[in-house]
Short mmCIF file of C-alpha atoms and ligand atoms in Angstrom, two decimals:
data_model
loop_
_atom_site.label_atom_id
_atom_site.label_comp_id
_atom_site.label_asym_id
_atom_site.label_seq_id
_atom_site.Cartn_x
_atom_site.Cartn_y
_atom_site.Cartn_z
CA MET A 1 10.01 48.80 -48.01
CA PRO A 2 11.43 44.99 -48.37
CA VAL A 3 12.26 43.31 -45.07
CA LYS A 4 13.94 39.83 -44.59
CA LEU A 5 11.94 37.49 -43.31
CA SER A 6 12.15 33.60 -42.24
CA ILE A 7 9.58 30.70 -41.41
CA ILE A 8 10.44 28.53 -39.38
CA GLY A 9 8.56 25.45 -40.33
CA THR A 10 7.27 24.38 -43.82
CA GLY A 11 3.65 23.04 -42.80
CA TYR A 12 0.35 24.84 -44.49
CA VAL A 13 1.13 28.09 -42.88
CA GLY A 14 4.39 28.66 -43.31
CA LEU A 15 4.77 27.67 -46.62
CA VAL A 16 2.08 29.92 -48.06
CA THR A 17 3.25 32.15 -46.24
CA GLY A 18 6.83 32.40 -47.25
CA ALA A 19 5.92 32.71 -50.49
CA CYS A 20 2.90 35.37 -50.44
CA PHE A 21 5.54 37.02 -49.01
CA ALA A 22 7.55 36.51 -51.32
CA GLU A 23 5.72 37.84 -53.72
CA VAL A 24 4.56 41.22 -52.70
CA GLY A 25 8.61 41.98 -52.52
CA HIS A 26 10.02 40.44 -49.25
CA GLN A 27 13.37 37.95 -48.86
CA VAL A 28 12.64 35.09 -47.29
CA ILE A 29 14.24 31.83 -46.12
CA CYS A 30 11.56 28.90 -44.91
CA ALA A 31 13.09 26.66 -42.56
CA ASP A 32 12.54 23.42 -41.90
CA ASN A 33 14.25 20.60 -40.04
CA ASN A 34 12.42 17.49 -42.18
CA PRO A 35 15.43 16.84 -44.58
CA ALA A 36 12.91 15.67 -47.15
CA LYS A 37 10.82 18.23 -46.92
CA VAL A 38 13.67 20.67 -47.87
CA GLU A 39 15.24 18.87 -50.24
CA LEU A 40 11.94 18.29 -51.83
CA LEU A 41 11.24 21.89 -52.02
CA GLN A 42 14.60 22.74 -53.15
CA SER A 43 14.27 20.57 -56.32
CA GLY A 44 10.97 22.14 -57.19
CA GLY A 45 8.53 20.10 -55.74
CA ILE A 46 5.38 20.95 -53.25
CA PRO A 47 4.36 18.95 -50.55
CA ILE A 48 1.48 19.71 -50.38
CA PHE A 49 -2.04 20.53 -52.71
CA GLU A 50 -2.99 24.32 -52.74
CA PRO A 51 -4.96 26.33 -55.25
CA GLY A 52 -2.17 28.51 -57.04
CA LEU A 53 0.93 27.66 -54.76
CA GLU A 54 3.20 26.14 -56.99
CA ASP A 55 3.17 28.82 -59.32
CA LEU A 56 3.96 31.45 -56.62
CA VAL A 57 7.15 28.91 -55.04
CA ARG A 58 8.66 29.01 -58.61
CA ARG A 59 7.60 32.29 -59.37
CA ASN A 60 9.38 33.32 -56.23
CA VAL A 61 12.39 30.96 -56.40
CA ALA A 62 13.19 32.32 -59.25
CA ALA A 63 13.22 35.91 -58.79
CA GLY A 64 15.85 35.02 -55.81
CA ARG A 65 13.27 35.76 -52.90
CA LEU A 66 12.59 32.72 -51.48
CA LYS A 67 15.01 30.17 -50.25
CA PHE A 68 14.53 26.54 -48.45
CA THR A 69 16.76 25.59 -45.85
CA GLU A 70 17.71 23.00 -42.54
CA SER A 71 18.99 25.32 -40.61
CA THR A 72 17.34 27.98 -38.22
CA ALA A 73 20.79 29.11 -37.72
CA GLU A 74 21.10 30.84 -41.43
CA ALA A 75 17.22 31.50 -41.33
CA VAL A 76 17.77 33.82 -37.38
CA ALA A 77 21.03 35.34 -39.63
CA GLY A 78 20.16 35.76 -42.49
CA SER A 79 16.60 38.04 -41.81
CA ASP A 80 15.56 40.65 -39.15
CA VAL A 81 12.22 38.77 -38.38
CA ILE A 82 11.43 35.47 -38.04
CA PHE A 83 7.92 33.58 -38.06
CA ILE A 84 7.61 30.70 -36.01
CA ALA A 85 4.72 28.08 -38.58
CA VAL A 86 5.25 24.56 -36.78
CA PRO A 87 2.31 22.31 -35.74
CA THR A 88 0.98 23.15 -32.38
CA PRO A 89 -0.61 19.15 -32.16
CA GLN A 90 -3.55 18.35 -29.52
CA GLN A 91 -3.16 15.83 -26.96
CA PRO A 92 -5.30 13.71 -25.87
CA ASP A 93 -7.11 15.67 -22.83
CA GLY A 94 -7.70 18.48 -25.51
CA SER A 95 -3.96 20.89 -24.46
CA VAL A 96 -1.60 22.04 -27.04
CA ASP A 97 1.33 20.18 -27.21
CA LEU A 98 3.59 23.24 -26.86
CA SER A 99 7.05 21.07 -27.94
CA PHE A 100 7.81 22.22 -31.04
CA ILE A 101 7.19 26.03 -29.92
CA GLU A 102 9.74 25.60 -27.68
CA ALA A 103 12.13 23.54 -28.89
CA VAL A 104 12.47 26.57 -31.40
CA ALA A 105 12.56 29.27 -29.25
CA ARG A 106 15.16 27.90 -28.30
CA ASP A 107 17.25 27.11 -30.92
CA ILE A 108 16.48 30.98 -31.91
CA ALA A 109 17.72 31.82 -28.36
CA ALA A 110 21.30 30.13 -29.48
CA ASN A 111 21.43 31.40 -32.73
CA LEU A 112 20.72 35.43 -31.60
CA THR A 113 23.24 37.45 -32.59
CA ALA A 114 21.96 40.52 -32.74
CA TYR A 115 17.83 42.45 -31.78
CA ARG A 116 15.85 40.24 -33.90
CA ILE A 117 11.93 40.21 -33.61
CA ILE A 118 10.54 36.83 -33.00
CA VAL A 119 6.31 36.22 -34.40
CA ASP A 120 4.33 33.50 -33.42
CA LYS A 121 1.96 32.21 -36.67
CA SER A 122 0.64 29.44 -35.46
CA THR A 123 -2.01 28.86 -33.42
CA VAL A 124 -1.61 28.65 -30.16
CA PRO A 125 -3.04 29.28 -26.40
CA VAL A 126 -3.46 32.82 -24.82
CA LYS A 127 0.06 33.54 -22.57
CA THR A 128 2.44 31.71 -25.12
CA ALA A 129 4.22 34.71 -26.25
CA GLU A 130 4.70 35.04 -22.90
CA LYS A 131 6.02 32.04 -22.79
CA VAL A 132 8.53 32.07 -25.66
CA THR A 133 9.81 35.02 -24.58
CA ASP A 134 10.37 34.21 -21.21
CA THR A 135 12.09 31.04 -22.94
CA ILE A 136 14.37 33.25 -25.76
CA ARG A 137 15.47 35.34 -22.63
CA ARG A 138 16.36 32.33 -20.69
CA TYR A 139 18.28 30.95 -23.12
CA ALA A 140 20.10 33.73 -25.55
CA ARG A 141 23.66 33.77 -25.42
CA GLY A 142 24.92 37.17 -24.26
CA LYS A 143 22.31 40.35 -23.14
CA VAL A 144 20.32 40.53 -27.11
CA ASP A 145 17.98 42.28 -27.79
CA PHE A 146 14.63 40.71 -29.23
CA ASP A 147 11.22 41.58 -29.42
CA VAL A 148 8.17 38.63 -29.51
CA VAL A 149 4.59 38.80 -31.69
CA SER A 150 1.83 37.67 -31.23
CA ASN A 151 0.44 37.56 -35.60
CA PRO A 152 -2.48 34.67 -36.19
CA GLU A 153 -3.12 33.61 -39.40
CA PHE A 154 -6.67 33.37 -40.39
CA LEU A 155 -5.95 31.44 -44.05
CA ARG A 156 -8.24 28.43 -45.17
CA GLU A 157 -7.41 25.95 -46.73
CA GLY A 158 -7.77 24.92 -49.94
CA PHE A 159 -7.55 29.05 -50.25
CA ALA A 160 -4.73 29.91 -48.77
CA VAL A 161 -3.47 31.91 -51.29
CA GLU A 162 -5.90 33.99 -52.06
CA ASP A 163 -6.85 34.82 -47.51
CA LEU A 164 -3.22 35.90 -47.63
CA MET A 165 -3.25 38.01 -50.13
CA LYS A 166 -6.61 39.52 -49.53
CA PRO A 167 -6.97 39.29 -46.09
CA ASP A 168 -9.70 40.49 -43.75
CA ARG A 169 -7.59 42.15 -41.13
CA ILE A 170 -4.50 41.85 -39.82
CA VAL A 171 -3.57 40.72 -35.97
CA ILE A 172 -0.68 42.58 -34.47
CA GLY A 173 -0.20 41.63 -30.79
CA THR A 174 2.80 43.43 -29.30
CA SER A 175 3.67 46.08 -26.14
CA GLY A 176 7.29 47.38 -28.48
CA PRO A 177 6.29 50.36 -30.56
CA ARG A 178 9.60 48.87 -32.97
CA PRO A 179 8.06 45.76 -33.92
CA ALA A 180 4.49 47.63 -34.29
CA ALA A 181 6.25 49.30 -37.23
CA VAL A 182 8.28 46.72 -38.54
CA MET A 183 5.19 44.31 -38.76
CA ARG A 184 3.00 46.78 -40.86
CA GLU A 185 5.70 48.13 -43.31
CA ILE A 186 5.50 43.64 -43.61
CA TYR A 187 1.76 43.77 -44.33
CA GLU A 188 1.33 47.50 -45.94
CA PRO A 189 1.47 45.40 -49.75
CA PHE A 190 -1.36 43.53 -48.75
CA LYS A 191 -3.25 46.53 -48.07
CA ALA A 192 -5.29 45.12 -45.45
CA PRO A 193 -6.68 46.51 -42.22
CA VAL A 194 -4.43 46.23 -39.20
CA ILE A 195 -5.70 45.56 -35.66
CA LEU A 196 -3.05 46.60 -33.35
CA THR A 197 -3.23 44.46 -29.01
CA ASP A 198 -1.43 43.20 -26.96
CA THR A 199 0.26 39.58 -27.46
CA SER A 200 -2.70 37.96 -24.98
CA SER A 201 -5.86 39.27 -27.15
CA ALA A 202 -4.52 38.67 -30.50
CA GLU A 203 -3.75 34.96 -29.28
CA LEU A 204 -7.32 35.05 -27.78
CA ILE A 205 -8.40 36.27 -30.92
CA LYS A 206 -7.43 33.44 -33.03
CA HIS A 207 -9.16 30.73 -30.16
CA ALA A 208 -12.30 32.73 -30.39
CA ALA A 209 -12.50 33.15 -34.03
CA ASN A 210 -12.65 29.82 -34.88
CA SER A 211 -14.30 28.49 -32.25
CA PHE A 212 -17.12 31.26 -32.89
CA LEU A 213 -17.61 29.51 -36.90
CA ALA A 214 -17.11 26.41 -35.17
CA LEU A 215 -19.97 27.20 -33.55
CA LYS A 216 -22.02 28.35 -36.65
CA ILE A 217 -21.36 25.33 -38.09
CA SER A 218 -22.78 23.43 -35.20
CA TYR A 219 -25.86 25.48 -34.72
CA ILE A 220 -27.33 25.40 -38.45
CA ASN A 221 -26.37 21.36 -37.83
CA ALA A 222 -28.74 21.67 -34.70
CA VAL A 223 -31.36 23.58 -36.76
CA ALA A 224 -30.94 21.02 -39.48
CA ALA A 225 -31.70 18.63 -37.34
CA ILE A 226 -35.34 20.81 -36.57
CA CYS A 227 -35.68 21.09 -40.02
CA GLU A 228 -35.62 17.42 -40.16
CA ALA A 229 -38.48 16.65 -37.77
CA SER A 230 -40.74 19.67 -38.59
CA GLY A 231 -40.58 19.25 -42.52
CA ALA A 232 -38.65 22.57 -43.37
CA ASN A 233 -35.45 23.29 -45.43
CA VAL A 234 -32.67 24.20 -43.82
CA LEU A 235 -31.15 25.50 -46.93
CA GLU A 236 -34.07 27.78 -46.97
CA VAL A 237 -33.70 28.95 -43.17
CA ALA A 238 -30.07 29.39 -43.74
CA GLN A 239 -30.68 31.67 -46.55
CA GLY A 240 -33.39 33.74 -44.38
CA MET A 241 -30.26 33.59 -41.52
CA GLY A 242 -28.20 34.66 -43.86
CA MET A 243 -29.46 37.87 -45.48
CA ASP A 244 -29.45 39.43 -41.93
CA ASP A 245 -25.79 41.22 -42.19
CA ARG A 246 -25.80 40.61 -38.43
CA ILE A 247 -25.64 36.88 -39.42
CA GLY A 248 -24.28 36.09 -42.95
CA ARG A 249 -25.01 33.15 -44.73
CA ARG A 250 -21.43 31.87 -44.55
CA PHE A 251 -20.45 29.17 -42.08
CA LEU A 252 -24.38 27.73 -41.96
CA ASN A 253 -23.60 24.84 -44.43
CA ALA A 254 -25.12 22.16 -42.47
CA GLY A 255 -23.16 18.46 -43.60
CA ILE A 256 -21.68 15.33 -41.58
CA GLY A 257 -20.21 18.24 -38.89
CA PHE A 258 -16.73 20.31 -39.17
CA GLY A 259 -13.80 18.21 -38.80
CA GLY A 260 -9.82 19.88 -40.25
CA SER A 261 -6.58 20.23 -38.41
CA CYS A 262 -7.55 23.48 -36.82
CA PHE A 263 -11.37 23.37 -35.32
CA PRO A 264 -11.93 20.35 -33.19
CA LYS A 265 -7.91 21.48 -31.90
CA ASP A 266 -8.75 24.75 -31.45
CA LEU A 267 -12.01 24.31 -30.20
CA ALA A 268 -10.58 21.97 -27.38
CA ALA A 269 -7.84 24.20 -26.81
CA PHE A 270 -9.68 27.09 -26.71
CA ILE A 271 -11.95 24.96 -23.59
CA LYS A 272 -9.01 23.90 -22.23
CA ILE A 273 -7.06 27.01 -21.86
CA SER A 274 -10.08 28.89 -20.53
CA GLY A 275 -10.68 25.78 -17.69
CA GLN A 276 -6.71 26.39 -16.24
CA LEU A 277 -7.97 30.47 -16.65
CA GLY A 278 -11.20 29.48 -14.12
CA TYR A 279 -14.30 29.43 -16.81
CA ASP A 280 -15.85 26.47 -17.89
CA PHE A 281 -16.82 27.24 -21.36
CA ARG A 282 -19.95 24.58 -21.85
CA LEU A 283 -21.41 26.26 -25.12
CA LEU A 284 -18.09 25.40 -26.42
CA LYS A 285 -18.29 21.96 -25.13
CA GLU A 286 -21.51 21.64 -26.67
CA VAL A 287 -20.40 22.55 -30.13
CA GLN A 288 -18.08 19.87 -29.84
CA ARG A 289 -21.06 17.36 -28.89
CA ILE A 290 -23.51 18.66 -31.38
CA ASN A 291 -20.75 17.97 -33.82
CA ALA A 292 -19.85 14.32 -32.99
CA ASP A 293 -24.41 13.52 -32.92
CA GLN A 294 -24.22 15.05 -36.20
CA MET A 295 -22.36 11.95 -38.01
CA GLU A 296 -24.17 9.93 -35.90
CA ARG A 297 -27.03 11.71 -37.07
CA PHE A 298 -25.57 10.79 -40.74
CA VAL A 299 -24.94 7.28 -39.83
CA ALA A 300 -28.03 6.45 -38.45
CA LYS A 301 -29.99 7.62 -41.71
CA ILE A 302 -27.86 5.09 -43.62
CA THR A 303 -28.64 2.28 -41.70
CA ASP A 304 -32.27 3.38 -41.40
CA ALA A 305 -32.90 3.38 -44.81
CA LEU A 306 -30.14 0.28 -45.84
CA TRP A 307 -31.51 -1.63 -42.50
CA VAL A 308 -28.69 -3.82 -42.58
CA LEU A 309 -25.05 -2.77 -43.69
CA LYS A 310 -23.35 -5.33 -43.69
CA ASP A 311 -21.89 -6.59 -46.71
CA LYS A 312 -23.60 -3.73 -48.62
CA ARG A 313 -21.15 -2.40 -51.11
CA LEU A 314 -21.19 2.02 -50.52
CA GLY A 315 -19.28 4.53 -52.90
CA VAL A 316 -17.67 6.97 -51.16
CA LEU A 317 -17.15 10.71 -52.56
CA GLY A 318 -14.60 12.43 -51.22
CA LEU A 319 -11.78 11.52 -48.06
CA ALA A 320 -10.45 15.29 -48.06
CA PHE A 321 -11.95 16.94 -44.97
CA LYS A 322 -13.49 19.80 -47.53
CA GLN A 323 -13.02 20.61 -50.91
CA ASN A 324 -10.24 22.21 -52.90
CA THR A 325 -7.70 20.34 -50.63
CA ASP A 326 -5.41 17.14 -49.64
CA ASP A 327 -5.66 17.37 -46.58
CA VAL A 328 -7.34 13.82 -44.54
CA ARG A 329 -6.48 14.93 -41.37
CA GLN A 330 -9.53 14.70 -39.06
CA SER A 331 -11.90 14.63 -42.13
CA PRO A 332 -15.19 13.89 -40.99
CA ALA A 333 -15.14 11.93 -44.45
CA ILE A 334 -12.55 9.68 -43.35
CA ALA A 335 -14.74 8.69 -40.27
CA LEU A 336 -17.75 7.99 -41.91
CA CYS A 337 -15.39 5.70 -43.89
CA GLN A 338 -14.27 3.99 -40.20
CA ARG A 339 -17.95 4.01 -38.99
CA LEU A 340 -19.30 2.45 -42.01
CA LEU A 341 -16.59 0.29 -42.44
CA ALA A 342 -17.17 -0.77 -38.25
CA GLU A 343 -20.87 -1.67 -39.37
CA GLY A 344 -19.57 -4.19 -42.49
CA ALA A 345 -19.92 -1.94 -45.32
CA ILE A 346 -17.43 -2.85 -48.08
CA LEU A 347 -16.58 0.89 -49.66
CA ARG A 348 -15.57 1.80 -53.08
CA VAL A 349 -13.85 5.35 -52.73
CA HIS A 350 -12.65 8.16 -54.62
CA ASP A 351 -10.74 12.17 -53.60
CA PRO A 352 -10.30 13.66 -56.86
CA LYS A 353 -6.82 15.40 -54.40
CA ALA A 354 -6.65 13.43 -51.06
CA MET A 355 -6.77 9.59 -51.95
CA THR A 356 -2.94 9.21 -51.39
CA LYS A 357 -2.80 10.97 -47.85
CA ALA A 358 -6.06 8.99 -47.32
CA LYS A 359 -4.30 5.05 -48.34
CA ALA A 360 -2.04 6.02 -45.06
CA ILE A 361 -5.14 5.96 -42.74
CA LEU A 362 -8.18 3.96 -44.01
CA PRO A 363 -5.66 1.37 -46.15
CA PRO A 364 -6.99 0.17 -49.66
CA GLY A 365 -8.15 -4.14 -49.04
CA PRO A 366 -11.06 -6.35 -49.48
CA ALA A 367 -13.27 -4.22 -47.52
CA VAL A 368 -11.87 -0.41 -49.37
CA GLU A 369 -11.34 0.50 -53.05
CA TYR A 370 -9.88 2.92 -54.47
CA VAL A 371 -11.09 4.29 -57.15
CA GLU A 372 -9.21 6.50 -60.19
CA ASP A 373 -12.54 7.96 -61.69
CA ALA A 374 -15.25 9.64 -59.47
CA GLN A 375 -17.79 8.25 -62.09
CA ALA A 376 -16.86 4.56 -62.14
CA VAL A 377 -17.28 4.93 -57.71
CA PRO A 378 -21.24 4.16 -57.75
CA VAL A 379 -20.94 0.78 -60.24
CA GLY A 380 -22.79 -1.89 -58.21
CA CYS A 381 -23.63 -0.17 -55.52
CA ASP A 382 -26.17 -0.08 -52.87
CA ALA A 383 -26.12 3.83 -52.32
CA VAL A 384 -23.78 6.35 -52.49
CA VAL A 385 -22.84 8.71 -50.32
CA LEU A 386 -21.39 12.36 -50.93
CA ALA A 387 -18.10 13.04 -47.89
CA THR A 388 -16.28 16.41 -49.04
CA GLU A 389 -17.91 19.04 -51.04
CA TRP A 390 -15.74 19.33 -54.07
CA PRO A 391 -17.75 20.91 -57.33
CA GLU A 392 -16.77 18.41 -59.44
CA PHE A 393 -18.90 15.87 -57.44
CA ALA A 394 -22.44 17.92 -58.54
CA ARG A 395 -21.77 17.63 -62.39
CA LEU A 396 -21.23 13.83 -62.72
CA ASP A 397 -23.26 11.88 -64.75
CA TRP A 398 -25.44 10.95 -62.46
CA GLN A 399 -28.41 9.00 -64.89
CA GLN A 400 -25.67 7.11 -65.87
CA ALA A 401 -24.59 5.93 -62.22
CA ARG A 402 -28.52 5.63 -61.63
CA HIS A 403 -28.13 2.98 -63.95
CA ALA A 404 -24.89 1.62 -62.82
CA MET A 405 -25.89 1.35 -59.25
CA VAL A 406 -27.99 -1.53 -57.60
CA ALA A 407 -30.04 0.52 -55.98
CA PRO A 408 -31.09 4.49 -56.83
CA LEU A 409 -29.66 5.79 -53.26
CA VAL A 410 -28.02 8.62 -52.47
CA PHE A 411 -26.62 10.04 -48.83
CA ASP A 412 -25.98 13.75 -49.44
CA GLY A 413 -24.18 14.68 -46.77
CA ARG A 414 -23.01 18.03 -48.29
CA ASN A 415 -26.50 19.04 -49.66
CA LEU A 416 -24.51 19.84 -52.47
CA LEU A 417 -26.75 18.20 -55.26
CA ASP A 418 -29.50 19.25 -56.67
CA ARG A 419 -32.52 17.42 -54.38
CA ALA A 420 -35.58 18.05 -57.33
CA GLN A 421 -33.33 17.10 -60.02
CA MET A 422 -31.74 14.02 -58.63
CA GLU A 423 -35.56 13.13 -57.69
CA SER A 424 -36.69 13.31 -61.24
CA TRP A 425 -33.90 11.24 -62.10
CA GLY A 426 -35.60 8.29 -60.01
CA PHE A 427 -33.04 8.53 -57.19
CA ILE A 428 -34.16 8.44 -53.35
CA TYR A 429 -32.43 11.12 -52.08
CA LYS A 430 -31.14 11.84 -48.73
CA GLY A 431 -29.47 14.94 -47.57
CA VAL A 432 -29.30 16.73 -43.93
CA GLY A 433 -31.57 18.86 -43.05
CA ARG A 434 -33.94 19.34 -46.13
C1 LIG B 501 -9.85 27.12 -40.15
C2 LIG B 501 -10.77 28.54 -40.73
O1 LIG B 501 -11.31 28.45 -41.44
C3 LIG B 501 -9.74 29.58 -40.85
O2 LIG B 501 -9.81 30.89 -40.81
C4 LIG B 501 -8.38 29.55 -40.01
O3 LIG B 501 -7.14 30.11 -40.42
C5 LIG B 501 -8.51 28.10 -40.07
O4 LIG B 501 -8.86 27.25 -39.95
C6 LIG B 501 -6.97 27.20 -39.45
O5 LIG B 501 -7.00 28.09 -37.87
O6 LIG B 501 -5.51 27.34 -40.12
P1 LIG B 501 -9.94 25.79 -42.04
O7 LIG B 501 -9.47 24.49 -41.31
O8 LIG B 501 -9.20 25.40 -43.48
O9 LIG B 501 -10.08 27.03 -42.00
O10 LIG B 501 -11.14 24.99 -42.77
P2 LIG B 501 -12.63 25.50 -43.17
O11 LIG B 501 -12.99 26.01 -44.66
O12 LIG B 501 -12.82 26.43 -42.00
O13 LIG B 501 -13.60 24.67 -42.88
C7 LIG B 501 -14.03 23.49 -41.76
C8 LIG B 501 -14.31 22.19 -41.76
O14 LIG B 501 -15.77 23.05 -41.00
C9 LIG B 501 -14.81 21.27 -42.68
O15 LIG B 501 -14.47 20.53 -42.43
C10 LIG B 501 -15.63 21.70 -43.53
O16 LIG B 501 -15.97 21.25 -43.82
C11 LIG B 501 -16.33 22.15 -42.26
N1 LIG B 501 -17.14 23.30 -42.72
C12 LIG B 501 -17.21 24.47 -43.14
C13 LIG B 501 -18.98 22.95 -42.32
O17 LIG B 501 -19.00 21.98 -41.71
N2 LIG B 501 -19.66 23.46 -42.92
C14 LIG B 501 -19.58 25.11 -43.31
O18 LIG B 501 -20.56 26.03 -43.33
C15 LIG B 501 -18.60 25.61 -42.65
#
């Protein structure tokens, strides 16, 4: 049965979640306190690049199942279930800034006149649902009944629509049978296994899962270092490990380290909250260290080969934190560019989707040229560095690139290219762990 839902916050998670809920038939109001964003959405624009999202939004707005507003009051009045999907940024000490969640909780409380279910969708530290409950109780006018549910999201940027429409599992954290039944109804159309648990366990599932995936990447990056030192090939090691289905091949891609708006932040937050709860999570601190070292090891590989980086012209393919997205938050590709610039290099950069957003962090100038055509990036370069695993970079005309370059060096930070093929075309190829 269709449920009336609202989502507060139209970032990656909020917007995609809202659109997917509408797609399966629910009535959805997406609220955001950024007037420019709401206006853009109301006029048919999409503030982020996410495959499939634009069609989904257009179709559901046209069908009358999805609408946008600036008003939390309208969202609370017009829905039975309110999802909180606002940012939870990292603070300098690694902890999470929960002020947006707290502000939304107060806002919801101020507008609460009848029973509602309030759902934490944002990634938050364990115990946040309890704090949200206390806050709403404190600020609600009169005695209004409500329940708070923790329902973490596991979508990956770049595959968000696909992940949301076909989830591995749905985690519902609540102590009450009433919200549990409604949450099951909301997710029924997605036909996914449901894990019903308490709010703290649900919150921990998210932090523990993301930290484990980050750990898996740091593990293979550490193995890659041993592969380089011993002459082994990390691609084959990962394949051999991954065929054991207790391990699995996914998230065993060695590279320049993980980034994005989730893993670095969630790892720091999990370490922080663990410390506050009395456990020193040294294992995860090491995951962070390996990730930081990975970038330095890659920069050292470039300096070793080129000797001097000052005034060298380097082509950089990729700026987004991974393929299929325009998101550059905590992007290892941008961090790499900044490191190379600090060494005095001159960069020719390209990304299929992320150039506009990258310009805000890596401004164009004499040392950074944004190149519209990926094929033109290598022209006049001393080396090309592949920093994001966009599949189209493997399909460039590399023979033509080879002739356009001053020297035939390629540093593949994502192990995307075929080494033997590149060498047969006359390149000196350096990947990660191979
Ligand atoms: C991650 C999780 O995968 C999602 O399940 C989760 O919902 C999301 O965080 C979140 O908390 O919202 P996301 O950050 O979109 O999703 O991207 P991932 O695909 O996980 O990639 C993260 C980083 O790890 C990227 O920089 C990527 O290039 C890197 N990575 C990934 C590797 O270096 N090697 C791998 O094998 C996999």
